Coordinates of C-alpha atoms in Angstrom, one line a residue:
M1 CA 148.7 92.9 -19.9
D2 CA 148.3 89.4 -21.3
N3 CA 145.7 89.7 -24.0
R4 CA 144.0 86.6 -22.8
S5 CA 143.4 87.9 -19.3
L6 CA 139.8 88.7 -18.5
I7 CA 139.5 91.7 -16.2
T8 CA 136.1 93.1 -17.5
L9 CA 133.7 92.1 -20.2
A10 CA 133.6 95.8 -21.2
E11 CA 136.7 95.0 -23.3
H12 CA 134.9 92.3 -25.3
S13 CA 133.1 92.9 -28.6
R14 CA 129.6 91.8 -29.4
E15 CA 131.0 89.1 -31.5
K16 CA 133.3 87.8 -28.8
L17 CA 130.4 87.6 -26.3
L18 CA 128.2 85.7 -28.7
Y19 CA 131.2 83.4 -29.4
L20 CA 131.6 82.6 -25.7
I21 CA 127.9 81.9 -25.4
E22 CA 128.2 79.4 -28.3
M23 CA 131.2 77.8 -26.5
A24 CA 129.2 77.6 -23.2
Q25 CA 126.4 75.9 -25.1
E26 CA 128.8 73.2 -26.3
F27 CA 130.0 72.6 -22.7
E28 CA 126.4 72.4 -21.5
K29 CA 125.9 69.5 -24.0
H30 CA 129.1 67.7 -22.8
P31 CA 130.7 69.2 -19.7
N32 CA 133.1 66.3 -19.0
R33 CA 136.2 66.4 -21.2
R34 CA 139.9 66.1 -21.2
L35 CA 140.6 69.3 -23.2
L36 CA 142.9 70.7 -20.5
E37 CA 144.7 67.6 -19.4
G38 CA 148.2 68.5 -18.2
R39 CA 147.2 72.1 -17.4
I40 CA 147.1 73.6 -13.9
A41 CA 144.7 76.3 -12.7
A42 CA 145.4 78.3 -9.6
T43 CA 142.5 79.7 -7.7
L44 CA 143.5 82.6 -5.4
F45 CA 140.6 83.8 -3.3
F46 CA 141.6 86.7 -1.0
E47 CA 137.9 87.2 -0.3
P48 CA 135.3 84.6 0.8
S49 CA 133.4 82.8 -2.0
T50 CA 131.4 79.6 -2.3
R51 CA 129.6 79.5 -5.7
T52 CA 132.3 81.3 -7.8
R53 CA 135.2 79.4 -6.4
L54 CA 133.5 76.0 -6.5
S55 CA 132.1 76.5 -10.0
F56 CA 135.6 77.6 -11.3
E57 CA 137.3 74.6 -9.7
T58 CA 134.6 72.3 -11.0
A59 CA 134.9 73.8 -14.5
A60 CA 138.7 73.2 -14.4
N61 CA 138.3 69.7 -13.1
R62 CA 135.6 68.7 -15.6
L63 CA 138.0 69.8 -18.4
G64 CA 140.8 67.6 -17.1
A65 CA 142.9 70.4 -15.5
K66 CA 144.4 70.2 -12.0
V67 CA 143.6 72.9 -9.4
I68 CA 145.8 74.4 -6.8
G69 CA 145.3 77.5 -4.7
F70 CA 143.7 78.8 -1.5
A71 CA 140.3 79.9 -0.3
D72 CA 141.6 81.6 2.9
P73 CA 144.3 84.3 2.6
K74 CA 145.2 83.7 6.3
V75 CA 147.0 80.5 5.2
T76 CA 149.2 82.4 2.7
S77 CA 152.5 84.3 3.0
G78 CA 150.4 87.5 2.8
T79 CA 150.1 87.2 6.5
K80 CA 153.9 87.5 6.7
G81 CA 153.8 90.7 4.7
E82 CA 154.2 89.3 1.1
I83 CA 152.9 91.8 -1.4
L84 CA 150.4 90.9 -4.1
K85 CA 152.9 91.2 -6.9
D86 CA 155.2 88.6 -5.3
T87 CA 152.4 86.2 -4.7
I88 CA 151.2 86.4 -8.3
K89 CA 154.8 86.0 -9.7
M90 CA 155.4 83.1 -7.5
V91 CA 152.2 81.3 -8.4
S92 CA 152.8 82.0 -12.1
N93 CA 155.8 79.6 -11.8
Y94 CA 153.4 76.7 -10.9
A95 CA 150.2 77.3 -13.0
D96 CA 149.0 78.0 -16.5
I97 CA 146.2 80.3 -15.4
I98 CA 145.3 82.3 -12.3
I99 CA 141.7 82.7 -11.2
M100 CA 141.6 85.5 -8.6
R101 CA 139.1 87.2 -6.3
H102 CA 140.4 90.2 -4.3
Y103 CA 138.8 92.7 -2.0
L104 CA 140.6 95.7 -3.7
E105 CA 139.2 97.3 -6.9
G106 CA 141.8 97.0 -9.7
A107 CA 143.7 94.1 -8.1
A108 CA 143.0 91.8 -11.1
K109 CA 144.2 94.4 -13.6
Y110 CA 147.3 94.9 -11.6
A111 CA 147.9 91.1 -11.4
S112 CA 147.6 90.8 -15.1
E113 CA 150.3 93.4 -15.6
V114 CA 152.9 91.6 -13.5
T115 CA 152.6 88.1 -14.9
R116 CA 152.9 86.3 -18.3
I117 CA 150.0 83.9 -17.7
P118 CA 146.3 84.8 -18.0
I119 CA 144.4 86.2 -15.0
L120 CA 140.6 85.6 -14.7
N121 CA 139.0 88.2 -12.5
A122 CA 136.6 86.4 -10.1
G123 CA 135.6 89.7 -8.5
D124 CA 137.6 92.8 -7.4
G125 CA 136.0 94.7 -4.6
A126 CA 132.8 96.5 -5.6
N127 CA 134.2 96.9 -9.2
Q128 CA 133.7 94.1 -11.7
H129 CA 132.7 90.4 -11.7
P130 CA 133.0 89.3 -15.4
S131 CA 132.6 85.6 -15.0
Q132 CA 129.3 86.1 -13.2
T133 CA 128.3 88.4 -16.0
M134 CA 129.2 85.8 -18.6
L135 CA 126.9 83.3 -16.9
D136 CA 124.3 86.0 -16.6
L137 CA 124.5 86.7 -20.4
Y138 CA 124.3 83.0 -21.1
T139 CA 121.3 82.7 -18.8
I140 CA 119.5 85.7 -20.3
Y141 CA 120.1 84.3 -23.8
Q142 CA 118.9 80.8 -22.7
S143 CA 115.7 82.1 -21.0
Q144 CA 114.7 84.8 -23.6
G145 CA 116.1 83.3 -26.8
T146 CA 117.9 86.6 -27.4
L147 CA 120.0 89.4 -25.8
E148 CA 118.4 92.1 -28.0
N149 CA 116.0 94.9 -26.9
L150 CA 115.3 93.6 -23.4
N151 CA 113.9 95.4 -20.4
I152 CA 116.3 94.6 -17.5
Y153 CA 115.4 95.6 -14.0
L154 CA 118.2 95.8 -11.5
V155 CA 117.0 95.8 -7.9
G156 CA 118.7 96.5 -4.5
D157 CA 122.3 97.2 -4.0
L158 CA 123.4 99.0 -7.2
K159 CA 126.1 101.0 -5.5
Y160 CA 128.3 98.1 -4.3
G161 CA 126.9 95.3 -6.5
R162 CA 129.8 94.4 -8.9
T163 CA 127.5 91.9 -10.7
V164 CA 125.2 94.7 -11.9
H165 CA 128.1 96.9 -12.8
S166 CA 129.6 94.2 -15.0
L167 CA 126.2 93.3 -16.6
L168 CA 125.6 97.0 -17.5
T169 CA 128.8 97.3 -19.4
A170 CA 128.5 93.9 -21.2
M171 CA 124.9 94.6 -22.4
R172 CA 125.8 97.8 -24.2
H173 CA 126.0 95.9 -27.5
F174 CA 122.4 94.7 -27.4
N175 CA 120.2 97.8 -27.1
P176 CA 118.8 97.1 -23.6
T177 CA 116.7 99.4 -21.5
F178 CA 117.8 99.3 -17.8
H179 CA 115.6 100.1 -14.9
F180 CA 117.4 100.9 -11.7
I181 CA 115.4 100.3 -8.5
A182 CA 117.3 101.3 -5.3
P183 CA 117.2 103.6 -2.3
D184 CA 119.3 106.7 -2.5
E185 CA 122.0 105.1 -0.3
L186 CA 122.5 102.3 -2.8
A187 CA 121.7 104.0 -6.1
M188 CA 123.7 103.2 -9.3
P189 CA 126.9 105.2 -9.1
E190 CA 127.0 108.3 -11.3
H191 CA 129.9 107.1 -13.4
Y192 CA 127.9 104.1 -14.5
K193 CA 124.9 106.3 -15.4
Q194 CA 127.4 108.4 -17.4
Y195 CA 128.6 105.2 -19.0
C196 CA 125.0 104.6 -20.1
K197 CA 124.7 108.1 -21.6
D198 CA 128.1 107.7 -23.4
N199 CA 127.1 104.4 -24.9
G200 CA 123.5 105.2 -25.8
I201 CA 122.0 102.9 -23.2
K202 CA 118.5 103.8 -22.1
Y203 CA 117.8 103.8 -18.3
H204 CA 115.1 104.8 -15.8
E205 CA 115.4 105.1 -12.0
Y206 CA 112.8 104.3 -9.4
K207 CA 112.6 104.2 -5.6
E208 CA 109.3 102.3 -5.6
F209 CA 109.3 98.5 -5.8
D210 CA 105.9 97.0 -6.5
A211 CA 103.9 95.0 -9.0
D212 CA 103.2 98.0 -11.3
V213 CA 106.9 99.1 -11.5
I214 CA 108.1 95.6 -12.4
S215 CA 105.3 94.7 -14.8
G216 CA 107.4 95.5 -17.9
A217 CA 110.4 93.4 -16.9
D218 CA 111.9 90.7 -19.1
I219 CA 114.6 90.1 -16.6
L220 CA 114.2 91.0 -12.9
Y221 CA 117.7 90.9 -11.4
M222 CA 117.7 90.9 -7.6
T223 CA 120.7 91.6 -5.5
R224 CA 121.6 91.2 -1.8
V225 CA 122.5 94.2 0.3
Q226 CA 126.1 93.3 1.1
K227 CA 126.8 94.0 4.8
E228 CA 130.5 93.5 4.2
R229 CA 130.6 96.6 1.9
F230 CA 129.4 98.9 4.6
S231 CA 131.7 100.8 7.0
D232 CA 128.6 102.2 8.8
L233 CA 126.5 99.4 10.2
M234 CA 123.7 101.9 11.0
E235 CA 123.4 102.7 7.3
Y236 CA 123.3 98.9 6.6
E237 CA 120.4 98.4 9.1
R238 CA 118.5 101.3 7.4
V239 CA 118.5 99.8 3.9
K240 CA 118.9 96.0 4.3
D241 CA 115.2 95.3 4.0
A242 CA 114.4 98.1 1.5
Y243 CA 113.5 95.9 -1.5
L244 CA 112.1 92.4 -0.8
L245 CA 110.4 90.5 -3.7
K246 CA 107.1 88.9 -2.6
K247 CA 105.1 86.4 -4.6
D248 CA 102.0 88.7 -4.7
M249 CA 104.2 91.2 -6.6
L250 CA 104.3 89.0 -9.6
V251 CA 100.6 89.2 -10.5
K252 CA 101.3 91.6 -13.4
A253 CA 104.6 89.9 -14.6
R254 CA 105.1 89.2 -18.3
P255 CA 104.9 85.4 -19.1
N256 CA 108.5 85.4 -20.3
M257 CA 109.9 87.3 -17.2
K258 CA 112.7 85.5 -15.3
I259 CA 114.1 86.4 -11.9
L260 CA 117.8 86.2 -11.6
H261 CA 120.1 86.6 -8.5
P262 CA 123.8 86.1 -8.3
L263 CA 123.3 84.4 -4.9
P264 CA 123.6 84.0 -2.0
R265 CA 120.3 85.4 -1.1
V266 CA 119.3 86.4 2.4
N267 CA 115.6 87.4 2.4
E268 CA 115.3 89.5 -0.7
I269 CA 113.3 86.8 -2.6
E270 CA 110.4 85.2 -0.8
Y271 CA 111.0 81.4 -0.7
S272 CA 107.5 80.6 -2.1
I273 CA 108.7 82.2 -5.4
D274 CA 111.1 79.3 -5.9
D275 CA 108.2 77.1 -7.2
T276 CA 107.0 79.6 -9.7
P277 CA 107.9 79.6 -13.5
Y278 CA 109.6 83.0 -12.9
A279 CA 112.3 81.7 -10.7
Y280 CA 115.5 81.1 -12.7
Y281 CA 118.3 81.8 -10.2
F282 CA 119.2 78.1 -9.5
Q283 CA 119.5 77.4 -13.3
Q284 CA 121.5 80.6 -13.4
A285 CA 123.9 79.2 -10.8
Q286 CA 124.2 75.9 -12.8
N287 CA 125.1 77.9 -15.9
G288 CA 128.1 79.2 -14.1
L289 CA 129.8 75.8 -14.8
Y290 CA 129.4 76.1 -18.5
A291 CA 130.2 79.8 -18.8
R292 CA 133.4 79.4 -16.7
Q293 CA 134.5 76.4 -18.7
A294 CA 134.2 78.6 -21.8
L295 CA 136.2 81.4 -20.1
I296 CA 139.0 79.1 -18.9
S297 CA 139.3 77.4 -22.3
D298 CA 139.3 80.7 -24.2
A299 CA 142.0 82.1 -21.9
L300 CA 144.2 79.1 -22.5
G301 CA 143.8 79.3 -26.3
I302 CA 141.2 76.7 -26.8
T303 CA 138.9 77.7 -29.7
L304 CA 135.2 77.0 -30.4
E305 CA 136.3 74.8 -33.3
D306 CA 138.5 72.9 -30.9
V307 CA 135.6 72.3 -28.5
R308 CA 133.3 71.2 -31.4
N309 CA 135.9 68.8 -32.7
D310 CA 136.9 67.5 -29.3
K311 CA 137.4 63.7 -29.1
T312 CA 138.0 63.7 -25.3
I313 CA 134.4 63.8 -24.2
I314 CA 133.6 61.5 -21.3
G315 CA 130.2 60.0 -20.9

């Protein structure tokens, strides 16, 4: 595997995560640069995406790179029977980095093993979503002033939600206490609970979702129940409205509490919450630009010192 590929943040040290947060802070100050002029990023999205794909492409463009790729696998040679290995090796001839979303768990890791250029995992099935987690870490740090000793409540689809799986593994360095709120059908998988035990991460589980349960939250991380992950639509109908956040549930919230959501939302956050000081999900989405600029730059060998000394800033 190319050691600059990013498959999961679980492989990153505490120091590396804080380093990437510092780099994202520099890009927030000045996002428009020419650091990657002459480089080409390929975005290969075998699964639908709006925010992740657009923010990755915007991040590359704002750094001066050119972007090639596809957002619809139906327009690729995969429809003719081309295997993933051949697609990756072919695209590697044209690009300096591949940003890939795939519906199969482990696809990004496999891709990184068959190419010499870095692979950035933009989501592999229900497994991992490390770039989302990087922007989540940045957002948590930005909103709380620290990553240490926080109470993080994860709500909704904890079985298929790759964003919560990635966040769980990345936060292990910072002594969090996790609170899992989900119905039995969507509970946090056992191997992630075992991961918590193995890494000394405290966690609690709830089925109730009300003002009392969430009163201790520093971060309330809502998720969408993902219809596309269900093979049984009857099961989906049973749980899709299980956990809806309403404005009157915030009456006991801590003043510092922020609500995050990887988006898109359906109905799991009442729209009236958008105008409260607790809503932070749109800022979270904006932070995706800076976090993904940091990830692309790091994968291509750009250092924090390079960013700080950069003379190509525009505007």
